[in-house]
Coordinates of C-alpha atoms in Angstrom, one line a residue:
Chain A
M1 CA -39.3 -59.1 62.1
T2 CA -41.6 -56.4 60.8
A3 CA -42.9 -57.4 57.5
I4 CA -45.6 -55.0 56.6
S5 CA -48.6 -56.5 54.9
R6 CA -50.9 -55.1 52.3
D7 CA -53.7 -55.0 54.8
E8 CA -51.6 -53.0 57.2
V9 CA -50.8 -50.5 54.6
A10 CA -54.5 -50.2 53.8
H11 CA -55.3 -49.7 57.5
L12 CA -52.5 -47.0 57.8
A13 CA -53.8 -45.2 54.7
H14 CA -57.2 -45.2 56.2
L15 CA -55.9 -43.7 59.5
A16 CA -54.1 -41.0 57.5
R17 CA -57.3 -40.3 55.5
L18 CA -55.7 -41.3 52.3
D19 CA -57.5 -43.3 49.6
V20 CA -55.0 -45.5 47.8
T21 CA -55.5 -47.5 44.7
E22 CA -55.1 -51.3 44.5
D23 CA -52.0 -50.8 42.5
E24 CA -50.5 -48.3 45.1
L25 CA -51.3 -50.8 47.9
D26 CA -49.2 -53.5 46.2
R27 CA -46.4 -51.1 45.5
F28 CA -46.3 -49.3 48.9
A29 CA -46.5 -52.6 50.8
Q30 CA -43.4 -53.8 49.0
Q31 CA -41.5 -50.5 49.3
L32 CA -42.4 -49.8 52.9
D33 CA -41.2 -53.3 53.7
V34 CA -37.8 -52.6 52.2
I35 CA -37.6 -49.2 54.0
L36 CA -38.6 -50.7 57.4
Q37 CA -36.1 -53.5 57.1
S38 CA -33.4 -50.9 56.4
V39 CA -34.3 -48.6 59.3
Q40 CA -34.5 -51.5 61.8
R41 CA -30.8 -50.9 62.5
I42 CA -31.5 -48.1 64.9
N43 CA -32.5 -50.6 67.5
E44 CA -28.8 -51.9 67.5
V45 CA -27.5 -48.7 69.2
A46 CA -30.1 -46.8 71.1
A47 CA -29.9 -48.1 74.6
E48 CA -32.3 -47.6 77.6
D49 CA -30.1 -45.0 79.2
I50 CA -29.9 -42.6 76.2
P51 CA -32.2 -39.6 76.6
P52 CA -34.2 -38.8 73.4
T53 CA -33.7 -35.6 71.5
S54 CA -36.8 -34.3 69.8
H55 CA -35.4 -31.1 68.6
A56 CA -32.0 -29.4 67.9
V57 CA -33.0 -26.2 69.7
P58 CA -34.1 -26.5 73.4
L59 CA -37.7 -25.5 73.1
T60 CA -39.3 -23.1 75.6
N61 CA -42.5 -21.1 75.5
V62 CA -41.9 -17.8 73.9
Y63 CA -44.1 -15.0 75.2
R64 CA -44.7 -11.4 74.1
D65 CA -46.6 -8.6 75.5
D66 CA -50.3 -8.8 74.7
E67 CA -50.6 -5.8 72.5
P68 CA -52.8 -5.5 69.4
R69 CA -50.8 -5.4 66.2
P70 CA -51.9 -5.1 62.6
S71 CA -52.9 -8.3 61.0
L72 CA -54.1 -9.4 57.5
S73 CA -56.9 -7.3 56.2
R74 CA -60.2 -9.1 55.8
A75 CA -59.9 -8.9 52.0
D76 CA -56.4 -10.4 52.1
A77 CA -57.4 -13.2 54.4
L78 CA -60.4 -14.1 52.2
A79 CA -58.5 -13.7 48.9
G80 CA -57.5 -17.3 48.7
A81 CA -60.9 -18.7 49.7
P82 CA -62.7 -20.7 47.0
D83 CA -66.0 -19.2 48.1
T84 CA -67.1 -16.5 50.5
D85 CA -70.4 -15.2 52.0
Q86 CA -70.8 -11.9 53.8
D87 CA -67.1 -11.5 54.5
R88 CA -66.8 -15.1 55.8
F89 CA -65.4 -18.3 54.4
R90 CA -68.2 -20.4 52.8
V91 CA -67.6 -24.1 53.4
P92 CA -69.5 -27.2 52.2
R93 CA -72.1 -28.8 54.5
I94 CA -70.5 -31.6 56.5
L95 CA -73.5 -32.5 58.7
G96 CA -76.7 -34.1 57.5
E97 CA -80.1 -32.5 57.8
E98 CA -81.0 -34.3 61.0
E99 CA -77.7 -33.7 62.8
Chain B
M1 CA -24.8 -15.6 27.4
S2 CA -24.3 -12.0 28.3
D3 CA -21.4 -10.8 30.4
I4 CA -23.8 -9.7 33.1
T5 CA -25.0 -13.3 33.8
K6 CA -21.4 -14.5 34.1
K7 CA -20.7 -12.2 37.0
T8 CA -21.0 -13.2 40.6
A9 CA -23.7 -11.7 42.8
A10 CA -21.0 -9.8 44.8
E11 CA -19.6 -8.3 41.5
L12 CA -23.1 -7.3 40.4
G13 CA -23.9 -5.7 43.7
E14 CA -20.7 -3.6 43.5
A15 CA -21.4 -2.6 39.9
I16 CA -24.9 -1.5 40.8
A17 CA -23.8 0.4 43.9
A18 CA -21.1 2.2 41.8
G19 CA -23.5 3.1 39.1
D20 CA -21.8 1.0 36.5
L21 CA -24.9 -1.1 36.0
T22 CA -28.5 -0.6 37.0
S23 CA -30.6 -3.2 38.7
E24 CA -32.9 -3.0 35.7
Q25 CA -30.1 -3.9 33.3
V26 CA -29.0 -6.8 35.5
T27 CA -32.5 -8.1 36.1
S28 CA -33.3 -7.8 32.4
A29 CA -30.2 -9.8 31.5
F30 CA -31.2 -12.7 33.8
L31 CA -34.8 -12.6 32.5
A32 CA -33.4 -12.9 29.0
R33 CA -31.2 -15.8 30.1
I34 CA -34.3 -17.5 31.6
E35 CA -36.2 -17.0 28.4
A36 CA -33.3 -18.7 26.4
V37 CA -32.5 -21.6 28.7
E38 CA -35.6 -22.3 30.8
P39 CA -37.3 -24.5 28.1
K40 CA -34.4 -26.9 28.4
I41 CA -33.9 -26.8 32.2
H42 CA -37.4 -26.2 33.6
A43 CA -36.0 -24.8 36.9
F44 CA -39.0 -22.5 37.5
L45 CA -42.6 -23.1 38.4
H46 CA -43.4 -19.4 38.2
I47 CA -41.6 -16.5 36.7
D48 CA -42.4 -12.9 37.8
A49 CA -40.7 -10.7 35.2
D50 CA -43.0 -7.7 35.8
G51 CA -42.5 -7.8 39.6
A52 CA -38.8 -8.3 39.4
L53 CA -38.4 -5.4 37.0
A54 CA -40.6 -3.1 39.1
T55 CA -38.5 -3.9 42.2
A56 CA -35.3 -3.3 40.1
R57 CA -36.5 0.1 38.9
A58 CA -37.5 1.1 42.5
V59 CA -34.1 0.1 43.8
D60 CA -32.4 2.0 41.0
A61 CA -34.4 5.1 41.8
R62 CA -33.5 4.9 45.5
I63 CA -29.8 4.4 44.8
A64 CA -29.9 7.3 42.4
A65 CA -31.4 9.4 45.2
G66 CA -28.6 8.5 47.5
G67 CA -30.4 5.7 49.4
K68 CA -28.3 3.3 51.4
F69 CA -28.6 -0.4 50.8
G70 CA -26.7 -3.6 51.6
P71 CA -24.1 -5.2 49.2
L72 CA -26.7 -7.2 47.3
A73 CA -29.1 -4.4 46.5
G74 CA -30.5 -4.8 43.0
V75 CA -29.1 -8.3 42.5
P76 CA -32.0 -10.6 41.5
I77 CA -32.8 -13.9 43.2
A78 CA -34.9 -17.0 42.7
V79 CA -36.9 -18.5 45.6
K80 CA -37.7 -22.2 46.1
D81 CA -41.4 -22.6 45.8
I82 CA -41.9 -24.0 49.3
V83 CA -41.2 -20.5 50.7
V84 CA -44.4 -18.3 50.8
T85 CA -44.3 -15.1 48.8
K86 CA -47.1 -12.5 49.0
G87 CA -49.0 -12.2 45.8
L88 CA -46.9 -14.9 44.0
P89 CA -48.1 -18.4 43.5
T90 CA -46.6 -20.9 46.0
T91 CA -47.3 -24.6 45.4
A92 CA -44.6 -26.7 47.1
A93 CA -44.7 -28.4 43.7
S94 CA -47.9 -30.2 44.8
K95 CA -51.3 -30.3 43.2
M96 CA -52.6 -29.8 46.7
L97 CA -51.6 -26.1 46.5
E98 CA -51.9 -25.5 42.8
G99 CA -52.9 -21.9 42.2
W100 CA -52.5 -20.8 45.9
I101 CA -51.4 -17.2 46.3
P102 CA -50.2 -16.5 49.8
P103 CA -51.4 -13.4 51.6
Y104 CA -48.1 -12.8 53.4
D105 CA -44.3 -13.1 53.0
A106 CA -42.0 -15.5 54.8
T107 CA -39.6 -13.6 57.1
I108 CA -36.7 -14.5 54.8
V109 CA -38.6 -13.1 51.8
E110 CA -39.4 -9.9 53.8
R111 CA -35.7 -9.5 54.4
I112 CA -34.8 -10.2 50.8
K113 CA -37.2 -7.5 49.7
A114 CA -36.0 -5.0 52.4
A115 CA -32.4 -5.6 51.1
G116 CA -33.6 -4.7 47.6
L117 CA -33.3 -8.0 45.7
P118 CA -35.7 -8.4 42.9
I119 CA -37.4 -11.9 43.0
L120 CA -37.3 -13.5 39.5
G121 CA -39.6 -16.3 40.3
K122 CA -40.3 -19.5 42.2
T123 CA -38.1 -22.6 41.6
N124 CA -39.1 -26.3 41.2
L125 CA -38.6 -28.9 43.9
D126 CA -39.7 -32.4 44.9
E127 CA -43.3 -32.2 46.2
F128 CA -43.3 -30.7 49.7
A129 CA -39.4 -31.0 49.6
M130 CA -39.6 -34.8 49.8
G131 CA -37.0 -36.3 47.4
S132 CA -33.5 -36.2 46.2
S133 CA -34.0 -35.7 42.5
T134 CA -36.8 -33.2 41.8
E135 CA -38.5 -36.1 40.0
Y136 CA -41.3 -36.0 42.5
S137 CA -42.5 -32.5 41.5
A138 CA -46.1 -32.6 40.4
F139 CA -45.2 -30.1 37.6
G140 CA -42.4 -31.9 35.8
T141 CA -38.8 -32.4 36.6
T142 CA -35.8 -30.1 36.4
H143 CA -32.8 -30.9 34.2
N144 CA -29.2 -30.7 35.2
P145 CA -27.2 -28.2 33.1
W146 CA -24.2 -30.6 33.1
D147 CA -26.3 -33.3 31.3
L148 CA -29.9 -32.7 30.5
N149 CA -30.7 -36.4 30.9
R150 CA -29.7 -36.3 34.5
I151 CA -31.3 -35.1 37.7
P152 CA -30.4 -31.8 39.3
G153 CA -30.6 -33.2 42.8
G154 CA -33.4 -32.6 45.2
S155 CA -35.4 -31.4 46.7
G156 CA -34.0 -28.0 45.7
G157 CA -33.2 -29.1 42.1
G158 CA -34.9 -26.0 40.7
S159 CA -32.9 -23.6 42.8
A160 CA -29.6 -25.3 42.1
A161 CA -30.2 -25.7 38.3
A162 CA -31.3 -22.0 38.1
V163 CA -28.1 -20.9 39.6
A164 CA -25.9 -23.4 37.7
A165 CA -27.5 -22.4 34.4
R166 CA -27.0 -18.7 35.3
M167 CA -30.7 -18.0 35.2
A168 CA -30.2 -16.4 38.7
P169 CA -27.1 -15.4 40.5
L170 CA -28.6 -16.3 43.8
A171 CA -31.3 -18.7 45.0
I172 CA -33.0 -19.7 48.2
G173 CA -33.2 -23.4 49.1
T174 CA -34.5 -25.3 52.1
D175 CA -32.6 -28.2 53.7
T176 CA -34.3 -30.9 55.7
G177 CA -32.0 -33.9 55.0
G178 CA -29.6 -32.4 52.4
S179 CA -31.9 -30.6 50.0
I180 CA -29.6 -27.6 49.6
R181 CA -26.3 -29.4 49.7
Q182 CA -27.0 -32.4 47.6
P183 CA -28.4 -30.4 44.6
G184 CA -25.4 -28.0 45.1
A185 CA -23.0 -31.0 44.9
V186 CA -24.5 -32.5 41.7
T187 CA -24.8 -29.2 39.9
G188 CA -21.3 -27.8 40.8
T189 CA -22.7 -24.9 42.9
I190 CA -22.5 -23.9 46.5
G191 CA -25.2 -25.1 48.9
A192 CA -25.2 -23.8 52.4
K193 CA -27.3 -25.2 55.2
P194 CA -27.1 -22.7 58.1
T195 CA -27.4 -23.6 61.8
Y196 CA -31.0 -24.7 62.5
G197 CA -32.7 -21.8 64.2
G198 CA -30.2 -19.3 62.8
N199 CA -32.5 -18.6 59.9
S200 CA -36.3 -18.1 60.3
R201 CA -38.7 -20.8 59.3
Y202 CA -41.7 -18.5 59.5
G203 CA -43.4 -18.8 56.1
L204 CA -41.7 -22.0 55.1
I205 CA -44.3 -24.7 54.2
A206 CA -43.6 -27.2 56.9
F207 CA -42.2 -30.7 56.0
S208 CA -40.3 -31.8 59.1
S209 CA -40.3 -28.9 61.5
S210 CA -37.4 -29.9 63.7
L211 CA -35.1 -30.2 60.7
D212 CA -36.2 -27.7 57.9
T213 CA -33.7 -24.9 57.4
P214 CA -33.6 -22.3 54.7
G215 CA -30.3 -21.2 53.2
P216 CA -28.4 -19.9 50.1
V217 CA -27.6 -21.6 46.8
T218 CA -25.0 -19.6 44.8
R219 CA -22.0 -20.0 42.5
T220 CA -19.4 -18.6 45.0
M221 CA -18.7 -18.8 48.7
L222 CA -18.7 -15.0 49.1
D223 CA -22.1 -14.8 47.4
A224 CA -23.5 -17.4 49.8
A225 CA -22.2 -15.5 52.8
L226 CA -23.6 -12.2 51.6
L227 CA -27.0 -13.9 51.1
H228 CA -26.7 -15.6 54.5
E229 CA -26.3 -12.2 56.1
V230 CA -29.4 -10.9 54.3
I231 CA -31.8 -13.6 55.4
G232 CA -30.2 -14.7 58.8
G233 CA -30.9 -13.6 62.3
H234 CA -33.4 -13.9 65.1
D235 CA -37.1 -13.7 64.2
P236 CA -39.7 -13.3 67.0
L237 CA -42.3 -15.0 64.7
D238 CA -40.4 -18.3 64.9
S239 CA -40.3 -19.8 68.4
T240 CA -37.3 -22.0 67.4
S241 CA -35.3 -19.0 66.1
I242 CA -32.1 -18.5 68.1
P243 CA -31.9 -15.0 69.7
Q244 CA -28.3 -14.4 68.7
P245 CA -26.7 -12.3 65.9
V246 CA -25.8 -13.8 62.6
P247 CA -22.2 -15.3 62.7
P248 CA -19.7 -13.2 60.8
V249 CA -19.9 -15.3 57.7
V250 CA -19.0 -12.6 55.1
E251 CA -15.8 -11.7 57.0
A252 CA -15.0 -15.5 57.3
A253 CA -15.5 -16.0 53.6
R254 CA -13.2 -13.1 52.8
T255 CA -10.6 -14.5 55.2
G256 CA -11.0 -17.9 53.5
L257 CA -10.4 -16.5 50.1
T258 CA -6.9 -15.4 51.1
G259 CA -6.1 -19.1 51.0
D260 CA -4.6 -19.4 54.5
L261 CA -5.9 -22.2 56.7
S262 CA -3.0 -22.3 59.1
G263 CA -4.2 -23.2 62.6
V264 CA -7.4 -24.7 61.4
R265 CA -8.0 -28.3 62.5
L266 CA -10.2 -30.4 60.2
G267 CA -11.6 -33.8 61.1
I268 CA -12.2 -36.5 58.6
V269 CA -15.1 -38.6 59.6
K270 CA -13.7 -42.1 59.8
E271 CA -17.0 -43.8 59.2
F272 CA -17.5 -41.9 55.9
A273 CA -13.9 -41.9 54.8
S274 CA -14.0 -45.5 53.5
G275 CA -16.5 -44.3 50.9
E276 CA -18.4 -47.6 51.2
G277 CA -21.2 -47.7 48.6
A278 CA -19.9 -44.4 47.0
E279 CA -18.6 -43.9 43.5
P280 CA -14.8 -44.0 43.3
G281 CA -14.7 -40.8 41.3
V282 CA -16.7 -39.0 44.0
I283 CA -14.3 -40.2 46.7
A284 CA -11.3 -39.2 44.5
A285 CA -12.7 -35.7 44.0
Y286 CA -13.3 -35.4 47.8
Q287 CA -9.7 -36.6 48.5
A288 CA -8.4 -34.0 46.1
G289 CA -10.3 -31.4 48.0
V290 CA -8.9 -32.5 51.3
D291 CA -5.4 -32.4 49.8
A292 CA -6.0 -28.9 48.7
L293 CA -7.1 -27.9 52.2
V294 CA -3.9 -29.4 53.7
K295 CA -1.8 -27.5 51.2
L296 CA -3.3 -24.3 52.6
G297 CA -2.1 -25.2 56.0
A298 CA -5.1 -27.0 57.6
E299 CA -4.2 -29.8 60.0
V300 CA -6.2 -32.9 59.3
E301 CA -6.9 -35.8 61.6
E302 CA -9.3 -38.7 61.5
V303 CA -12.1 -38.6 64.0
S304 CA -14.6 -41.3 64.8
C305 CA -18.3 -40.5 64.7
P306 CA -19.6 -44.1 65.3
H307 CA -23.3 -43.2 65.1
F308 CA -23.3 -41.2 61.9
T309 CA -24.1 -44.4 59.9
Y310 CA -27.3 -44.6 61.9
A311 CA -28.3 -41.1 60.9
L312 CA -30.0 -42.2 57.6
P313 CA -32.4 -44.7 59.3
A314 CA -33.1 -42.3 62.1
Y315 CA -33.9 -39.5 59.7
Y316 CA -36.2 -41.8 57.6
L317 CA -38.3 -42.3 60.8
I318 CA -38.2 -38.8 62.2
S319 CA -38.9 -36.9 59.0
P320 CA -41.9 -39.0 57.8
S321 CA -43.3 -38.8 61.4
E322 CA -43.2 -35.1 61.4
C323 CA -44.4 -35.0 57.8
S324 CA -47.5 -37.1 58.5
S325 CA -48.4 -34.7 61.2
N326 CA -47.6 -31.5 59.3
L327 CA -49.5 -32.6 56.1
A328 CA -52.6 -33.5 58.1
R329 CA -53.6 -29.8 57.5
Y330 CA -54.3 -30.6 53.9
D331 CA -57.6 -32.0 54.8
S332 CA -59.8 -30.6 52.0
V333 CA -61.6 -28.4 54.6
R334 CA -59.3 -25.5 55.5
Y335 CA -57.3 -24.8 52.4
G336 CA -55.9 -26.4 49.2
L337 CA -57.6 -28.8 46.9
R338 CA -61.0 -30.3 47.4
V339 CA -62.2 -33.3 45.4
G340 CA -65.4 -35.3 45.3
D341 CA -67.5 -32.8 47.2
N342 CA -70.8 -33.6 45.4
G343 CA -73.0 -33.5 48.5
E344 CA -73.3 -37.3 48.6
R345 CA -70.0 -38.3 50.2
S346 CA -69.2 -38.0 53.9
L347 CA -66.6 -35.5 55.1
E348 CA -64.1 -38.4 55.6
E349 CA -64.6 -39.7 52.1
V350 CA -64.0 -36.2 50.6
M351 CA -60.9 -35.9 52.8
A352 CA -59.5 -39.2 51.6
A353 CA -60.3 -38.6 48.0
T354 CA -58.8 -35.2 48.1
R355 CA -55.6 -36.4 49.7
E356 CA -55.4 -39.2 47.2
A357 CA -55.8 -36.8 44.3
G358 CA -53.6 -34.0 45.7
F359 CA -50.5 -35.9 46.9
G360 CA -47.9 -37.7 44.8
P361 CA -46.3 -41.1 45.5
E362 CA -43.4 -40.0 47.6
V363 CA -45.5 -37.9 49.8
K364 CA -48.1 -40.7 50.3
R365 CA -45.3 -43.2 51.0
R366 CA -43.9 -40.9 53.8
I367 CA -47.3 -40.1 55.3
I368 CA -48.0 -43.9 55.6
L369 CA -44.5 -44.5 56.9
G370 CA -44.9 -41.7 59.5
T371 CA -48.3 -42.9 60.5
Y372 CA -46.8 -46.4 61.1
A373 CA -43.8 -45.1 63.0
L374 CA -46.1 -43.0 65.3
S375 CA -48.7 -45.7 65.8
A376 CA -49.4 -47.4 69.1
G377 CA -47.2 -50.4 69.5
Y378 CA -44.4 -49.1 67.2
V379 CA -43.8 -45.6 68.5
D380 CA -41.2 -46.6 71.0
Q381 CA -39.5 -49.1 68.7
F382 CA -39.2 -46.6 65.8
Y383 CA -39.8 -42.9 66.6
G384 CA -38.5 -43.1 70.2
Q385 CA -35.4 -45.0 69.1
A386 CA -34.7 -42.6 66.3
Q387 CA -34.8 -39.7 68.8
K388 CA -32.2 -41.5 70.9
V389 CA -30.0 -41.9 67.9
R390 CA -30.4 -38.2 67.4
T391 CA -28.9 -37.7 70.9
L392 CA -26.0 -40.1 70.0
I393 CA -25.2 -38.2 66.8
T394 CA -25.2 -34.9 68.6
R395 CA -22.8 -36.4 71.2
D396 CA -20.6 -37.6 68.3
F397 CA -20.4 -34.1 66.9
D398 CA -19.7 -32.6 70.4
A399 CA -16.8 -35.1 70.9
A400 CA -15.4 -34.4 67.4
F401 CA -15.6 -30.6 67.9
A402 CA -13.7 -30.9 71.1
K403 CA -10.7 -32.0 69.0
V404 CA -11.2 -30.2 65.6
D405 CA -12.8 -27.0 64.3
A406 CA -14.8 -28.6 61.5
L407 CA -15.5 -32.0 59.9
V408 CA -15.2 -32.8 56.2
S409 CA -16.8 -35.5 54.1
P410 CA -18.1 -36.0 50.6
T411 CA -21.5 -34.3 50.1
T412 CA -23.1 -37.2 48.2
P413 CA -22.1 -40.8 47.5
F414 CA -22.7 -40.4 43.8
T415 CA -22.9 -37.8 41.1
A416 CA -26.1 -36.8 39.3
F417 CA -27.9 -40.0 38.1
E418 CA -30.1 -40.4 35.1
F419 CA -33.8 -39.8 35.3
G420 CA -35.7 -42.8 36.7
A421 CA -32.6 -44.6 37.9
R422 CA -33.6 -44.6 41.5
T423 CA -37.4 -44.0 41.6
A424 CA -38.3 -47.7 41.7
D425 CA -36.5 -48.3 45.0
P426 CA -37.1 -45.5 47.5
Y427 CA -34.3 -46.7 49.8
Q428 CA -31.8 -46.3 46.9
M429 CA -33.0 -42.8 46.5
Y430 CA -32.7 -42.1 50.2
L431 CA -29.0 -43.1 50.1
A432 CA -28.4 -39.7 48.3
D433 CA -28.7 -38.1 51.7
L434 CA -26.3 -40.5 53.5
Y435 CA -23.6 -37.8 54.3
T436 CA -25.8 -34.8 54.7
I437 CA -28.3 -36.0 57.3
P438 CA -26.1 -36.0 60.5
S439 CA -26.0 -32.2 60.6
N440 CA -29.7 -31.9 60.2
L441 CA -30.2 -34.1 63.2
S442 CA -27.8 -32.2 65.3
G443 CA -28.8 -28.8 63.9
G444 CA -25.2 -27.6 63.1
P445 CA -24.3 -25.8 59.9
A446 CA -22.9 -27.6 56.8
I447 CA -21.9 -26.4 53.4
S448 CA -21.2 -28.2 50.1
V449 CA -18.5 -26.8 47.9
P450 CA -17.6 -28.2 44.5
S451 CA -14.4 -30.3 44.8
G452 CA -13.9 -31.8 41.4
L453 CA -15.4 -33.8 38.6
S454 CA -16.1 -37.5 38.4
D455 CA -16.6 -38.7 34.8
G456 CA -17.3 -35.1 33.8
L457 CA -19.9 -34.6 36.5
P458 CA -19.4 -32.4 39.6
A459 CA -18.9 -33.8 43.1
G460 CA -19.0 -31.9 46.4
L461 CA -17.0 -31.7 49.6
Q462 CA -19.1 -31.0 52.7
I463 CA -17.9 -29.0 55.6
M464 CA -19.7 -29.4 58.9
A465 CA -19.2 -26.9 61.8
P466 CA -20.5 -26.5 65.4
T467 CA -23.9 -24.9 66.0
M468 CA -23.8 -21.1 65.4
R469 CA -20.3 -21.4 64.0
D470 CA -21.3 -21.1 60.4
D471 CA -18.4 -18.8 59.9
I472 CA -15.9 -21.7 60.3
A473 CA -17.6 -23.6 57.4
Y474 CA -17.5 -20.4 55.3
R475 CA -13.9 -19.9 55.9
V476 CA -12.9 -23.4 55.0
G477 CA -15.2 -23.5 52.0
A478 CA -13.9 -20.2 50.6
A479 CA -10.3 -21.4 51.1
L480 CA -11.1 -24.5 49.0
E481 CA -12.7 -22.4 46.3
S482 CA -9.7 -20.1 46.2
T483 CA -7.6 -23.1 45.0
Q484 CA -9.8 -23.6 41.9
E485 CA -8.8 -21.6 38.9
P486 CA -11.2 -21.4 37.2
R487 CA -13.8 -22.1 39.8
L488 CA -15.8 -25.3 39.1
S489 CA -19.0 -23.2 39.0
D490 CA -17.4 -21.3 36.1
Q491 CA -17.0 -24.5 34.1
I492 CA -20.7 -25.4 33.9
P493 CA -21.6 -26.1 30.3
D494 CA -23.6 -23.4 28.6
V495 CA -26.9 -25.1 27.7
A496 CA -28.1 -22.3 25.4

């Protein structure tokens, strides 16, 4: 079944917030098609009554006492920021004037 | 090549502790080797000579003052550039993180520092650890010391090549679908993937969180075990870390080196034994390894793991799904690259332009594949089914380990291929991980040990053991190594 079209790849790239070039669209559509055909096989074996495993370690919430501990200093935390203002991260405007 | 760089990490640690060598001498010798060989190999993305020498001198001073350290104190190490290191650039081989300097250390790096190992630098990898050849690094590929026209494996090609070319006696890799073991196999080195949860993931840049596992890359089994004990053990900062002590891997490696495997039962995975699609030379090297293990007293029987052949397709649905989610954080807003922020584009447009510019082809392919596998209408058919296959594979392991102590298989279906040979067809590249993926899906430990040469290139034998029984894999691996005189890792061509 699943043949993945060029339009579908474009849609998925949009959902993933990924600009792709025209050339990439052609290439990815063809490559993803091959990959999807190959992975289809999993449907041969995984029956209704098999419980899914999402993780190798049984996951449980891990709690600790709510005690203050040392954290990164302000200078360390800001060291990787492209721009700062008054000990804070400075980020570009994302809303228009009227919003 | 100096005599120092020929020694194993265990030998260097002993010499430093005994005062026969200083850590500064050892570290300087490896830095000199890097200077000589790195232009041909390109194993490193960042070299920290000053930092390594400063650590070495500090360790020397503390040893001279009678300070107590572990057996690897003063022995230098290289760290895969997907593990964060305070004050040292960490890029995951992606333009997205070019120039980023982390403000903290991964837990395994903290442990490496506490044990007194100078960090030589950060090693090359496939971008965000996605690949099997290190050809998807944004900063140039790494070359295999056995043949400079061939790939060093991936994603940990830099770590494996650094160890193989004797630029570092030890390295850290990470293994999501085989990224420690496959590079180990194709460079003639040891690649050990510990039990998932046995080694902390805190400070590893996430690719596929339910699979990623950090572990040792070395030239000998004992070195791998010594490093495993340095980095292993419970970490409260990682909620998936198993609250149990590190298995006695060093003791197991020493036992293995005596060459006695009597009473050890090994299972040959029937579904992998045929070697379908594998190079005949790789299968022959593997068979020679099995024969050597039998001579040491191991009992061998064939066991059936009928779902192992479905591991590859399940992995290539699960890991892209987790990757598409994990890599959503590179959104141009919080950290990393930002492109096209000229005040005229919308936030979404800046995000999409940034991700287009910052990610390479394999990463994009997997993000799109993961987005597809998780999308409404397909999630049950793909992601849900893949998780059921994961259950079936874990059951296969459980059934096998009810009969035998460990499973053996080839590590890879083929030896190091030439650059570009598999990049056009991603599925052909994915086949490199055919044998390594089952233990990632189940979480159990697995180690690749060199088992021979095929057309002059190394091939590996993989040993898979039950969860938190890493010691069994170390014992069997060390026994196999003990039959090789000289060790395969001592036969790596000198590229200088």
